[in-house]
GROMACS .gro file of C-alpha atoms in nm:
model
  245
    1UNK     CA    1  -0.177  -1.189   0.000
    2UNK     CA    2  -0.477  -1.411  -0.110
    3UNK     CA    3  -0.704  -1.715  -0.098
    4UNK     CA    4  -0.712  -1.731  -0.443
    5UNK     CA    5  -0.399  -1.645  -0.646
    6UNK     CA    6  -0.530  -1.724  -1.001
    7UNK     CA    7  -0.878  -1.545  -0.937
    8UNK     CA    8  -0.719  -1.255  -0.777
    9UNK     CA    9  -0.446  -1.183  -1.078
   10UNK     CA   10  -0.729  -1.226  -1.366
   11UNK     CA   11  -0.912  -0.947  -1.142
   12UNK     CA   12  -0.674  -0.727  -1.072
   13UNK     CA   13  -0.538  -0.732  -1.458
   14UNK     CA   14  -0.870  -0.635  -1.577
   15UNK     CA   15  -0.971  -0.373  -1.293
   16UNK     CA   16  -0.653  -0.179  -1.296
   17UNK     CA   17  -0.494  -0.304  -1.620
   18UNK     CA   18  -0.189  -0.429  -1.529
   19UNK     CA   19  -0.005  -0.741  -1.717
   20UNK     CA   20   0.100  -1.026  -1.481
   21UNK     CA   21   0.366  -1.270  -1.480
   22UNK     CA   22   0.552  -1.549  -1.267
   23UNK     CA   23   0.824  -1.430  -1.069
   24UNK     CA   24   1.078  -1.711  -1.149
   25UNK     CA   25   1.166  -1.793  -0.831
   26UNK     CA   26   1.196  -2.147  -0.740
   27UNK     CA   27   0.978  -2.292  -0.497
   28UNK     CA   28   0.801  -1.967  -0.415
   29UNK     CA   29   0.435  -1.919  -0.585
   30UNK     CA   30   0.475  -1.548  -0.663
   31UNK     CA   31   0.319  -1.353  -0.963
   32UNK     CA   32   0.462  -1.017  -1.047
   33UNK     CA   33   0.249  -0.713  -1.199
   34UNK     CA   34   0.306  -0.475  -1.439
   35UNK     CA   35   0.269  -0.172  -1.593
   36UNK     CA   36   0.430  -0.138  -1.922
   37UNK     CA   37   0.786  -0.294  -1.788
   38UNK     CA   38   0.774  -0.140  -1.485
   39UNK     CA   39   0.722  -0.387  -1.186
   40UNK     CA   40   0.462  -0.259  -0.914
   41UNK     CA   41   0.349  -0.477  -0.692
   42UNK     CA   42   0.309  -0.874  -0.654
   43UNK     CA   43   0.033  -1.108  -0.555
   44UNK     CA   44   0.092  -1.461  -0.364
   45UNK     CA   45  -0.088  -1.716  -0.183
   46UNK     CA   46  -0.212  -1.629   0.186
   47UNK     CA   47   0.127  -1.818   0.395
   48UNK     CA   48   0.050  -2.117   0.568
   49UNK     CA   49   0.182  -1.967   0.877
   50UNK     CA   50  -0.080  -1.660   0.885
   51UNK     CA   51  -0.292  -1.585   1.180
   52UNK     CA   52  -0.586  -1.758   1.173
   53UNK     CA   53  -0.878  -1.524   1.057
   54UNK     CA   54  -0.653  -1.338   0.899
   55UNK     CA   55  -0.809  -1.178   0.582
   56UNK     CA   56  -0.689  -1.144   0.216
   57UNK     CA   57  -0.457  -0.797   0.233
   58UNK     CA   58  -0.256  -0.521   0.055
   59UNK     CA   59   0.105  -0.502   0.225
   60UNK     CA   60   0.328  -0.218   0.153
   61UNK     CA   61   0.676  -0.181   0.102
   62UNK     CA   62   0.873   0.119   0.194
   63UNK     CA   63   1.231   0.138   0.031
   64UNK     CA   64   1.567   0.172   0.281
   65UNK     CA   65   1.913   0.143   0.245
   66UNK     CA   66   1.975  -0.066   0.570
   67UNK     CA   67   1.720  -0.291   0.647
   68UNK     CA   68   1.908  -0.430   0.987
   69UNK     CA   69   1.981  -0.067   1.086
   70UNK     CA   70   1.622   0.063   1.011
   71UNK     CA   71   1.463  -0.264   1.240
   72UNK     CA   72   1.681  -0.182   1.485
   73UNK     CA   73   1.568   0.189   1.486
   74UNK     CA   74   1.224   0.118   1.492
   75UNK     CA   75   1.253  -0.131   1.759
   76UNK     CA   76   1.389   0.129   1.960
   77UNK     CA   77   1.095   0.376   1.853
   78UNK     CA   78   0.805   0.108   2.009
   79UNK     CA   79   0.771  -0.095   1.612
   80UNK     CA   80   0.710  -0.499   1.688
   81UNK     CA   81   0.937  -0.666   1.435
   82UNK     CA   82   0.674  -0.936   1.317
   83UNK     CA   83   0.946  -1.094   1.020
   84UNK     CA   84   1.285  -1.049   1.094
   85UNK     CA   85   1.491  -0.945   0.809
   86UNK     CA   86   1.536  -1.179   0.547
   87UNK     CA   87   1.694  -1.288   0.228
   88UNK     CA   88   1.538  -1.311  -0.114
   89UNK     CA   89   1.776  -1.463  -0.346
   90UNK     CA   90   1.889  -1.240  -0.597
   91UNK     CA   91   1.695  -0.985  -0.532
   92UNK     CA   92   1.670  -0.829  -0.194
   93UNK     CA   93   1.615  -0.843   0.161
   94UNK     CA   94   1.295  -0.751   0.362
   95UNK     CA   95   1.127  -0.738   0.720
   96UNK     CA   96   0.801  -0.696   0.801
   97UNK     CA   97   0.678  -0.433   1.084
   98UNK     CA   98   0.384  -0.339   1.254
   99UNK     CA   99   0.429   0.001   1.410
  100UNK     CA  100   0.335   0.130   1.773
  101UNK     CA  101  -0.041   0.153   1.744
  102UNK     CA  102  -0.033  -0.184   1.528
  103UNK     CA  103  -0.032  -0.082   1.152
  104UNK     CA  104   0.152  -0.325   0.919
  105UNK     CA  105   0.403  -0.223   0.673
  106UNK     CA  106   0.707  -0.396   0.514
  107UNK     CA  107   1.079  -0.257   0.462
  108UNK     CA  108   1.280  -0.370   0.140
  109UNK     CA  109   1.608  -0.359   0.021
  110UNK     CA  110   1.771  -0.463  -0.321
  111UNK     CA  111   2.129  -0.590  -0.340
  112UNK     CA  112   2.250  -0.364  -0.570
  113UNK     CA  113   2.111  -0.072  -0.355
  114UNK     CA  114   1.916   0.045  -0.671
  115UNK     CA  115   1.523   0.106  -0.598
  116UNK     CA  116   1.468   0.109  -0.978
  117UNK     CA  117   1.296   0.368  -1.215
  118UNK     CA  118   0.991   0.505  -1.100
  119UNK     CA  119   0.666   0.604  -1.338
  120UNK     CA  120   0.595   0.985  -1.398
  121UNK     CA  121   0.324   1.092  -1.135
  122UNK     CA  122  -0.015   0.980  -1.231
  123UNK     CA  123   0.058   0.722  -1.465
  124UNK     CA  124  -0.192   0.467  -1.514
  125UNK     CA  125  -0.141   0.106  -1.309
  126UNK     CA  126   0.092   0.281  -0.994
  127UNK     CA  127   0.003   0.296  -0.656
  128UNK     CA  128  -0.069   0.679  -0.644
  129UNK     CA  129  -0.129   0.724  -0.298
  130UNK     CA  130  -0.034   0.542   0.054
  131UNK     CA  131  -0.299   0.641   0.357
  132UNK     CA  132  -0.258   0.596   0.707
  133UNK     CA  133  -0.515   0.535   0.940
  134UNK     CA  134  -0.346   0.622   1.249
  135UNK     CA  135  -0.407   0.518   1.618
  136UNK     CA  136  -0.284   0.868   1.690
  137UNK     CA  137  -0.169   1.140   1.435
  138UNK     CA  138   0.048   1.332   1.575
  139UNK     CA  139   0.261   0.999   1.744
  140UNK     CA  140   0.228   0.847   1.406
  141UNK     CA  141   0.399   1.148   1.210
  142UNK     CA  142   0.639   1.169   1.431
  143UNK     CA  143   0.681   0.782   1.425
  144UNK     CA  144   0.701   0.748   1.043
  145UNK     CA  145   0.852   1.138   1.003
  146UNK     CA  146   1.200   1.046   1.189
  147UNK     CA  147   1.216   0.647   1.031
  148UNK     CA  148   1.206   0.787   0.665
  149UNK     CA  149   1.273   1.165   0.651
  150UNK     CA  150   0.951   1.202   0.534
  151UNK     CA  151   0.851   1.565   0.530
  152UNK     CA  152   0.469   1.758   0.552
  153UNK     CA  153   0.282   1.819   0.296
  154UNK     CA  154  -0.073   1.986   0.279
  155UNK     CA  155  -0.319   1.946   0.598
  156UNK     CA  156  -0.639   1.912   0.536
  157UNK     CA  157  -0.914   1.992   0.826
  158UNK     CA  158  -1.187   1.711   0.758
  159UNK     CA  159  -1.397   1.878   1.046
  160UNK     CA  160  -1.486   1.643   1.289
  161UNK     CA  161  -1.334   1.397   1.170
  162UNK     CA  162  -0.983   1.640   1.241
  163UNK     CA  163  -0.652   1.647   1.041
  164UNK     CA  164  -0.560   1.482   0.717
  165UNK     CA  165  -0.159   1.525   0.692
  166UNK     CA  166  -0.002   1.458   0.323
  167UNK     CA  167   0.326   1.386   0.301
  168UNK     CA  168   0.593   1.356   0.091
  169UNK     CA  169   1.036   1.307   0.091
  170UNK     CA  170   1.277   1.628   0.042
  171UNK     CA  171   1.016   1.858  -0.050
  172UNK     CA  172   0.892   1.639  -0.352
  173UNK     CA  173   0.562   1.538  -0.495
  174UNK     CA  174   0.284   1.414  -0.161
  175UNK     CA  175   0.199   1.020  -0.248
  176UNK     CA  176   0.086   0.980   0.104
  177UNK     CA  177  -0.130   1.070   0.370
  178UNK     CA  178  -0.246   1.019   0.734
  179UNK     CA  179  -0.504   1.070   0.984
  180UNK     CA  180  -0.636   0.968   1.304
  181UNK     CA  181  -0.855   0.663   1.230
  182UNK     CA  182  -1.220   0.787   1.313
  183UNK     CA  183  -1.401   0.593   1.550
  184UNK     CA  184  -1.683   0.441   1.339
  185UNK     CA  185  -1.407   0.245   1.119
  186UNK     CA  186  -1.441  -0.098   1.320
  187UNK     CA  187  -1.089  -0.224   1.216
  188UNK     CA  188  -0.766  -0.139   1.367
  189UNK     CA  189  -0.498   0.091   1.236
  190UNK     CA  190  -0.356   0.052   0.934
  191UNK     CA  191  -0.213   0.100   0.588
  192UNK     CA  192  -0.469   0.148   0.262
  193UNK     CA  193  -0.325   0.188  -0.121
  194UNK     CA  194  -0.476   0.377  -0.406
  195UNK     CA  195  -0.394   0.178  -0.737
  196UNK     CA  196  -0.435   0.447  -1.028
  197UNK     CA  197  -0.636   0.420  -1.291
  198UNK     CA  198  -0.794   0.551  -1.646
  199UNK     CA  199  -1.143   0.721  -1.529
  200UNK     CA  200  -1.300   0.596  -1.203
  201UNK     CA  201  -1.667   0.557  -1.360
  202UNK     CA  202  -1.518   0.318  -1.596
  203UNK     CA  203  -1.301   0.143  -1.302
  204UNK     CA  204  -1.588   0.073  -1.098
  205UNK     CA  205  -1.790  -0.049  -1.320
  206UNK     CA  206  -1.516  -0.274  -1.407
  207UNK     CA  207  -1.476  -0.408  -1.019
  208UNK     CA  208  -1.836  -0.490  -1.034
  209UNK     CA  209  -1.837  -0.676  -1.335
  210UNK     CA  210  -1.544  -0.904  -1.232
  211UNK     CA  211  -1.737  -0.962  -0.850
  212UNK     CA  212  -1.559  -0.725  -0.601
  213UNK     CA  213  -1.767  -0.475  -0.455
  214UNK     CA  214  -1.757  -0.061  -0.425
  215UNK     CA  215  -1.820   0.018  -0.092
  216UNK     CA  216  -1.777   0.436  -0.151
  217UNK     CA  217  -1.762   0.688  -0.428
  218UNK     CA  218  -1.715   0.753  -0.665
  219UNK     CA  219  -1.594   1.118  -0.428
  220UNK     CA  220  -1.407   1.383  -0.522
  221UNK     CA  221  -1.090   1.484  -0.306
  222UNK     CA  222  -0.884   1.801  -0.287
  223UNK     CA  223  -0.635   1.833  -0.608
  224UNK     CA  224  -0.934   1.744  -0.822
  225UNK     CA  225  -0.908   1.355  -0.808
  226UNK     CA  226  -1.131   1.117  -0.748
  227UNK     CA  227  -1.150   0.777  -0.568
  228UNK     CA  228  -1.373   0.472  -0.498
  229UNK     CA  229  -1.317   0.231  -0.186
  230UNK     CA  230  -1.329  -0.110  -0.274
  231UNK     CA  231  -1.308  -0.496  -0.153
  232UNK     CA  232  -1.231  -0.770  -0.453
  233UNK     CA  233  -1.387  -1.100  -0.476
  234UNK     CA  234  -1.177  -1.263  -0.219
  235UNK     CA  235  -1.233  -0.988   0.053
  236UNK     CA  236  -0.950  -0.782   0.018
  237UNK     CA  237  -0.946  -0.411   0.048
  238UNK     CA  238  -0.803  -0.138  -0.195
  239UNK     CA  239  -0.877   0.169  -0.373
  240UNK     CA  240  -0.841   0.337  -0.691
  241UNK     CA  241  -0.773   0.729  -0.800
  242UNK     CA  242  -0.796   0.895  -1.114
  243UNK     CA  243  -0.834   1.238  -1.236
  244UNK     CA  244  -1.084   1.178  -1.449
  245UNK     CA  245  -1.468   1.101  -1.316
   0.00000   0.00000   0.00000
């Protein structure tokens, strides 16, 4: 979600590469990214009905079979429900959540019960990792761990700053982690998304060039990949991986 849908796209295609195009649906201002012909995420206008001071943001969606069951079960589990489930026409149904400590996250559904083909691991233009920054780990994991079947991965001591839990579904491939949020990061709990790209170098030399801003890295992390943190041009955070410096 953004202040500025036009500037945001033409970023966003040149940072990470993808190809962008109108969604199609009536009345709704909604542009639809790609890489290759696989859809991967969207970008729209900040809703008139947003909090005030609420700032341009990455939202992600987490794939169920029963979105009325699963809001249910994580209204029983301490969530707040913040959208209640809700069409799209011809395409899907969706709710939006914020879980116990106050981390936002959306649930989505398609009619046809079929998620769609995903891209190989590592493929240029995917979100490649989901982080948590947790109010509390272990609540969290146990939180997120009976919603989704989502099952532990490698743990990672970061020292003082404690434990980094991966995670992934049925034994598969990790494409997320969490942690405790330290207490030196001044905002509250919540979701970040690693976009994947070429060579990082290249990538954030590319964010600078089209006005967003690289707050950290480029820094190595365990499996030999690195990352950069960054904030586009109209304030909104994300990050980028790659396996190559």
């Amino acid at each position: 979600m953004t202040t500025d849908l036009t500037a945001a796209t033409n970023f966003y295609t040149e940072v990470v590469g993808w190809r962008a195009a109108d969604s199609g649906m009536a009345g709704f201002d909604y542009t639809l990214v790609y890489t290759g012909e696989q859809r991967v995420a969207g970008l729209m206008s900040m809703p008139e009905d947003a909090p005030p001071g609420m700032p341009p943001c990455w939202v992600g969606y987490i794939g169920v079979a029963d979105i009325d069951r699963t809001v249910a079960d994580l209204f029983e589990k301490g969530a707040a429900i913040i959208e209640q489930p809700r069409d799209i026409p011809g395409v899907g149904r969706f709710a939006v959540i914020a879980d116990p400590h106050g981390a936002v996250f959306s649930l989505f559904s398609t009619d046809d019960g079929d998620m769609g083909p995903q891209l190989p691991p590592g493929s240029n233009g995917q979100v490649g990792w989901n982080e948590l920054m947790a109010g509390d780990l272990d609540s969290a994991w146990s939180f997120y761990s009976s919603a989704f079947g989502w099952t532990r991965d490698m743990a990672v001591d970061m020292g003082g700053m404690g434990l980094y839990q991966t995670f992934g579904v049925d034994g598969g491939p990790a494409f997320g982690g969490m942690m405790t949020k330290p207490k030196d990061i001044p905002a509250p709990p919540h979701w970040g998304y690693y976009f994947t790209v070429d060579a990082i170098e290249a990538a954030a030399e590319r964010v600078k060039a089209h006005g967003g801003q690289v707050l950290m890295g480029p820094m190595e992390v365990p499996g030999s990949s690195w990352i950069i943190n960054c904030i586009d041009p109209q304030g909104a955070h994300f990050n980028l991986v790659s396996m190559k410096r």
